[in-house]
């Protein structure tokens, strides 16, 4: 009787021992997986974040949806730094590219393909407004028109030129005055007012630079023309 009880005790002890060993191995394995998981967690998302964070087209703060063109633009700074226009990661106009000048700076872009058609600038302080009018009249329907001021863009601007720019979707062009800053993206043949417009008046009280208002900046996504 005592013997049978001893064997039973031994068997119970042995199973507890084996169970403990088994559980210990299980735990080690779990730990191993956790460590591997942590390793991956540490490396993969960081790598992803740096490539994702690296930048979006034109250095936008967020990416544009499909079938949209990314753009970012800035007006000139006083009479010193020229305006800058970027579309789909291409700088279309800038002081560095040496294709900007005092007055109205304009880039024409194909609304379907996003390809640059041409750039030009029109001196509205000492130039002839008719060159700007002829330029605007010749723009074909469906063209995206990106405009930025540099220094003074308004002195020579007359009603005819303002009407043509208003027809591109501008709301503020009729108020544009001496040394005001203004940036705008419109479209030839557009039926509505454009949401892409920023305007700041030259005001001696609030000017950032002596004689000039502060620089304007704007970024966004232009829907691609589908028709
Ligand atoms: C984006 O920003 C970087 C760093 O400031 C600059 O070197 C680069 O030219 C910018 N790219 C565009 C398209 O503006």
Tab-separated table of C-alpha atoms and ligand atoms in Angstrom:
chain	number	residue	atom	x	y	z
A	1	UNK	CA	0.000	0.000	0.000
A	2	UNK	CA	2.805	2.419	0.946
A	3	UNK	CA	4.671	1.415	-2.171
A	4	UNK	CA	1.820	2.165	-4.509
A	5	UNK	CA	1.421	5.563	-2.863
A	6	UNK	CA	5.164	6.266	-3.285
A	7	UNK	CA	5.040	5.443	-7.007
A	8	UNK	CA	1.991	7.650	-7.421
A	9	UNK	CA	3.773	10.516	-5.668
A	10	UNK	CA	6.826	10.050	-7.855
A	11	UNK	CA	4.695	10.022	-10.990
A	12	UNK	CA	2.934	13.215	-9.881
A	13	UNK	CA	6.290	14.877	-9.135
A	14	UNK	CA	7.648	13.796	-12.506
A	15	UNK	CA	4.655	15.222	-14.398
A	16	UNK	CA	4.900	18.509	-12.520
A	17	UNK	CA	8.583	18.630	-13.429
A	18	UNK	CA	7.952	17.944	-17.110
A	19	UNK	CA	5.124	20.471	-17.184
A	20	UNK	CA	7.440	23.085	-15.671
A	21	UNK	CA	10.130	22.386	-18.257
A	22	UNK	CA	7.556	22.505	-21.036
A	23	UNK	CA	6.166	25.836	-19.813
A	24	UNK	CA	9.674	27.241	-19.442
A	25	UNK	CA	10.430	26.433	-23.095
A	26	UNK	CA	7.117	27.933	-24.168
A	27	UNK	CA	7.948	31.129	-22.313
A	28	UNK	CA	11.391	31.342	-23.858
A	29	UNK	CA	9.837	30.919	-27.287
A	30	UNK	CA	7.276	33.647	-26.603
A	31	UNK	CA	10.039	35.946	-25.418
A	32	UNK	CA	12.012	35.192	-28.544
A	33	UNK	CA	9.072	36.134	-30.740
A	34	UNK	CA	8.461	39.313	-28.775
A	35	UNK	CA	12.087	40.331	-29.179
A	36	UNK	CA	12.007	39.670	-32.906
A	37	UNK	CA	8.744	41.595	-33.128
A	38	UNK	CA	10.250	44.523	-31.309
A	39	UNK	CA	13.238	44.465	-33.619
A	40	UNK	CA	10.977	44.641	-36.641
A	41	UNK	CA	8.795	47.235	-34.993
A	42	UNK	CA	11.845	49.334	-34.356
A	43	UNK	CA	13.240	49.178	-37.871
A	44	UNK	CA	10.433	48.803	-40.411
A	45	UNK	CA	8.085	51.685	-39.572
A	46	UNK	CA	10.923	54.142	-39.033
A	47	UNK	CA	12.291	53.338	-42.443
A	48	UNK	CA	8.815	53.697	-43.923
A	49	UNK	CA	8.306	57.000	-42.127
A	50	UNK	CA	11.544	58.494	-43.409
A	51	UNK	CA	10.869	57.554	-47.020
A	52	UNK	CA	7.264	58.725	-46.741
A	53	UNK	CA	8.165	61.838	-44.842
A	54	UNK	CA	11.049	62.606	-47.159
A	55	UNK	CA	8.809	64.914	-49.199
A	56	UNK	CA	5.857	65.332	-51.481
A	57	UNK	CA	5.888	66.968	-54.928
A	58	UNK	CA	6.798	70.676	-54.736
A	59	UNK	CA	7.458	70.099	-50.993
A	60	UNK	CA	3.741	70.161	-50.231
A	61	UNK	CA	2.710	69.445	-46.646
A	62	UNK	CA	0.542	66.536	-47.853
A	63	UNK	CA	0.175	64.584	-51.099
A	64	UNK	CA	-2.496	65.348	-53.707
A	65	UNK	CA	-5.157	62.799	-54.686
A	66	UNK	CA	-4.936	61.016	-58.021
A	67	UNK	CA	-5.806	63.096	-61.096
A	68	UNK	CA	-4.609	66.301	-59.433
A	69	UNK	CA	-1.522	68.431	-60.065
A	70	UNK	CA	0.470	69.480	-56.999
A	71	UNK	CA	1.392	73.131	-56.941
A	72	UNK	CA	3.071	75.602	-54.644
A	73	UNK	CA	3.722	79.262	-55.378
A	74	UNK	CA	4.947	82.435	-53.726
A	75	UNK	CA	4.756	86.078	-54.683
A	76	UNK	CA	7.877	88.192	-54.937
A	77	UNK	CA	9.475	89.569	-51.776
A	78	UNK	CA	9.524	93.369	-52.057
A	79	UNK	CA	11.549	94.194	-55.193
A	80	UNK	CA	14.364	91.812	-54.243
A	81	UNK	CA	13.363	88.134	-54.437
A	82	UNK	CA	11.325	87.059	-57.453
A	83	UNK	CA	8.156	84.972	-57.289
A	84	UNK	CA	8.317	81.175	-57.427
A	85	UNK	CA	5.927	78.784	-59.135
A	86	UNK	CA	6.222	74.980	-58.772
A	87	UNK	CA	3.959	72.420	-60.460
A	88	UNK	CA	4.303	68.619	-60.180
A	89	UNK	CA	7.772	69.064	-58.665
A	90	UNK	CA	9.006	71.247	-61.534
A	91	UNK	CA	9.987	74.821	-60.786
A	92	UNK	CA	8.319	76.669	-63.670
A	93	UNK	CA	9.394	80.180	-62.669
A	94	UNK	CA	11.866	81.552	-60.117
A	95	UNK	CA	14.668	84.023	-59.592
A	96	UNK	CA	17.159	81.147	-59.805
A	97	UNK	CA	15.721	80.121	-63.194
A	98	UNK	CA	16.055	83.763	-64.189
A	99	UNK	CA	12.655	83.849	-65.889
A	100	UNK	CA	10.795	86.263	-63.595
A	101	UNK	CA	10.556	90.045	-63.608
A	102	UNK	CA	8.840	93.079	-62.133
A	103	UNK	CA	5.104	92.985	-62.730
A	104	UNK	CA	2.767	90.118	-63.559
A	105	UNK	CA	4.479	86.701	-63.815
A	106	UNK	CA	2.471	84.061	-65.655
A	107	UNK	CA	2.887	80.334	-66.353
A	108	UNK	CA	0.517	78.575	-68.771
A	109	UNK	CA	-0.032	74.850	-68.246
A	110	UNK	CA	-1.968	72.262	-70.255
A	111	UNK	CA	-4.981	71.402	-68.054
A	112	UNK	CA	-5.078	67.769	-69.209
A	113	UNK	CA	-1.406	66.790	-69.216
A	114	UNK	CA	0.094	69.269	-66.738
A	115	UNK	CA	2.772	70.157	-69.287
A	116	UNK	CA	4.178	73.669	-69.274
A	117	UNK	CA	3.098	75.642	-72.354
A	118	UNK	CA	5.064	78.819	-71.669
A	119	UNK	CA	6.041	81.406	-69.083
A	120	UNK	CA	6.286	85.187	-69.368
A	121	UNK	CA	6.264	88.345	-67.258
A	122	UNK	CA	4.789	91.762	-67.938
A	123	UNK	CA	6.101	94.977	-66.402
A	124	UNK	CA	3.047	96.850	-65.157
A	125	UNK	CA	5.066	99.810	-63.848
A	126	UNK	CA	6.930	100.860	-66.977
A	127	UNK	CA	5.690	98.365	-69.601
A	128	UNK	CA	2.774	98.312	-72.053
A	129	UNK	CA	-0.431	96.681	-70.816
A	130	UNK	CA	-1.349	95.712	-74.395
A	131	UNK	CA	1.381	93.025	-74.427
A	132	UNK	CA	-0.345	91.461	-71.386
A	133	UNK	CA	-3.780	91.786	-73.002
A	134	UNK	CA	-2.585	90.132	-76.224
A	135	UNK	CA	-0.980	87.348	-74.201
A	136	UNK	CA	-4.168	86.691	-72.194
A	137	UNK	CA	-6.423	86.794	-75.276
A	138	UNK	CA	-4.270	84.170	-77.019
A	139	UNK	CA	-4.552	81.635	-74.162
A	140	UNK	CA	-6.484	78.575	-75.313
A	141	UNK	CA	-9.530	77.184	-73.505
A	142	UNK	CA	-8.671	74.542	-70.918
A	143	UNK	CA	-5.322	76.125	-70.047
A	144	UNK	CA	-4.350	76.467	-66.392
A	145	UNK	CA	-3.090	80.010	-65.763
A	146	UNK	CA	-0.768	80.536	-62.772
A	147	UNK	CA	-0.025	84.158	-61.860
A	148	UNK	CA	2.181	85.823	-59.253
A	149	UNK	CA	3.062	89.448	-58.605
A	150	UNK	CA	6.559	90.862	-58.162
A	151	UNK	CA	7.117	94.417	-56.890
A	152	UNK	CA	4.398	96.472	-58.627
A	153	UNK	CA	1.938	94.624	-60.861
A	154	UNK	CA	-0.953	97.059	-60.976
A	155	UNK	CA	-0.046	100.578	-62.068
A	156	UNK	CA	-0.582	99.937	-65.802
A	157	UNK	CA	-3.299	97.329	-65.324
A	158	UNK	CA	-6.471	98.665	-67.011
A	159	UNK	CA	-10.103	97.532	-67.038
A	160	UNK	CA	-9.659	95.378	-70.147
A	161	UNK	CA	-6.750	93.437	-68.616
A	162	UNK	CA	-8.569	93.124	-65.282
A	163	UNK	CA	-11.679	91.778	-67.039
A	164	UNK	CA	-9.606	89.112	-68.831
A	165	UNK	CA	-8.048	88.000	-65.512
A	166	UNK	CA	-11.434	88.100	-63.789
A	167	UNK	CA	-12.727	85.762	-66.523
A	168	UNK	CA	-10.004	83.272	-65.514
A	169	UNK	CA	-11.755	82.998	-62.124
A	170	UNK	CA	-10.146	85.778	-60.087
A	171	UNK	CA	-12.144	87.541	-57.374
A	172	UNK	CA	-9.517	90.086	-56.281
A	173	UNK	CA	-7.976	91.349	-59.520
A	174	UNK	CA	-10.266	94.397	-59.620
A	175	UNK	CA	-8.876	95.573	-56.259
A	176	UNK	CA	-5.217	94.995	-57.119
A	177	UNK	CA	-3.288	98.228	-56.537
A	178	UNK	CA	0.243	99.624	-56.453
A	179	UNK	CA	2.676	97.068	-54.913
A	180	UNK	CA	-0.090	94.773	-53.654
A	181	UNK	CA	0.865	91.102	-53.473
A	182	UNK	CA	-1.338	88.565	-55.225
A	183	UNK	CA	-1.049	84.907	-56.293
A	184	UNK	CA	-3.645	83.061	-58.306
A	185	UNK	CA	-4.370	79.874	-60.242
A	186	UNK	CA	-7.194	80.158	-62.762
A	187	UNK	CA	-8.359	78.523	-65.950
A	188	UNK	CA	-9.270	79.791	-69.376
A	189	UNK	CA	-12.959	79.043	-69.907
A	190	UNK	CA	-13.590	78.423	-66.192
A	191	UNK	CA	-17.248	79.007	-65.280
A	192	UNK	CA	-16.757	79.603	-61.554
A	193	UNK	CA	-14.469	81.613	-59.287
A	194	UNK	CA	-11.158	79.904	-58.521
A	195	UNK	CA	-10.507	78.729	-54.946
A	196	UNK	CA	-6.772	79.321	-55.473
A	197	UNK	CA	-6.193	83.002	-54.789
A	198	UNK	CA	-4.341	84.996	-52.112
A	199	UNK	CA	-4.240	88.736	-51.886
A	200	UNK	CA	-2.630	91.251	-49.562
A	201	UNK	CA	-2.797	95.022	-49.844
A	202	UNK	CA	0.227	97.265	-49.728
A	203	UNK	CA	-0.397	99.127	-46.494
A	204	UNK	CA	2.199	101.361	-44.837
A	205	UNK	CA	0.758	100.491	-41.393
A	206	UNK	CA	0.983	96.714	-41.728
A	207	UNK	CA	3.739	96.221	-44.325
A	208	UNK	CA	6.399	93.717	-43.350
A	209	UNK	CA	9.070	95.342	-45.491
A	210	UNK	CA	9.361	99.076	-45.734
A	211	UNK	CA	7.247	99.924	-48.787
A	212	UNK	CA	6.061	96.366	-49.538
A	213	UNK	CA	3.619	93.897	-47.985
A	214	UNK	CA	4.772	90.467	-46.862
A	215	UNK	CA	5.277	87.516	-49.197
A	216	UNK	CA	2.246	85.390	-50.018
A	217	UNK	CA	2.422	81.612	-50.304
A	218	UNK	CA	-0.129	79.094	-51.453
A	219	UNK	CA	-0.141	75.343	-52.112
A	220	UNK	CA	-2.813	72.961	-53.304
A	221	UNK	CA	-4.046	70.377	-55.795
A	222	UNK	CA	-5.417	71.403	-59.200
A	223	UNK	CA	-7.921	68.869	-60.582
A	224	UNK	CA	-6.830	67.482	-63.947
A	225	UNK	CA	-9.169	68.296	-66.821
A	226	UNK	CA	-10.967	65.111	-67.853
A	227	UNK	CA	-13.142	66.151	-70.817
B	1	LIG	C1	12.177	71.059	-51.619
B	1	LIG	O1	12.903	71.418	-50.467
B	1	LIG	C2	14.281	71.137	-50.552
B	1	LIG	C3	14.920	71.428	-49.222
B	1	LIG	O2	14.666	72.732	-48.781
B	1	LIG	C4	14.878	71.942	-51.700
B	1	LIG	O3	16.258	71.669	-51.825
B	1	LIG	C5	14.176	71.584	-52.990
B	1	LIG	O4	14.647	72.375	-54.052
B	1	LIG	C6	12.689	71.785	-52.845
B	1	LIG	N1	12.018	71.302	-54.045
B	1	LIG	C7	11.104	72.013	-54.705
B	1	LIG	C8	10.555	71.363	-55.922
B	1	LIG	O5	10.714	73.101	-54.343
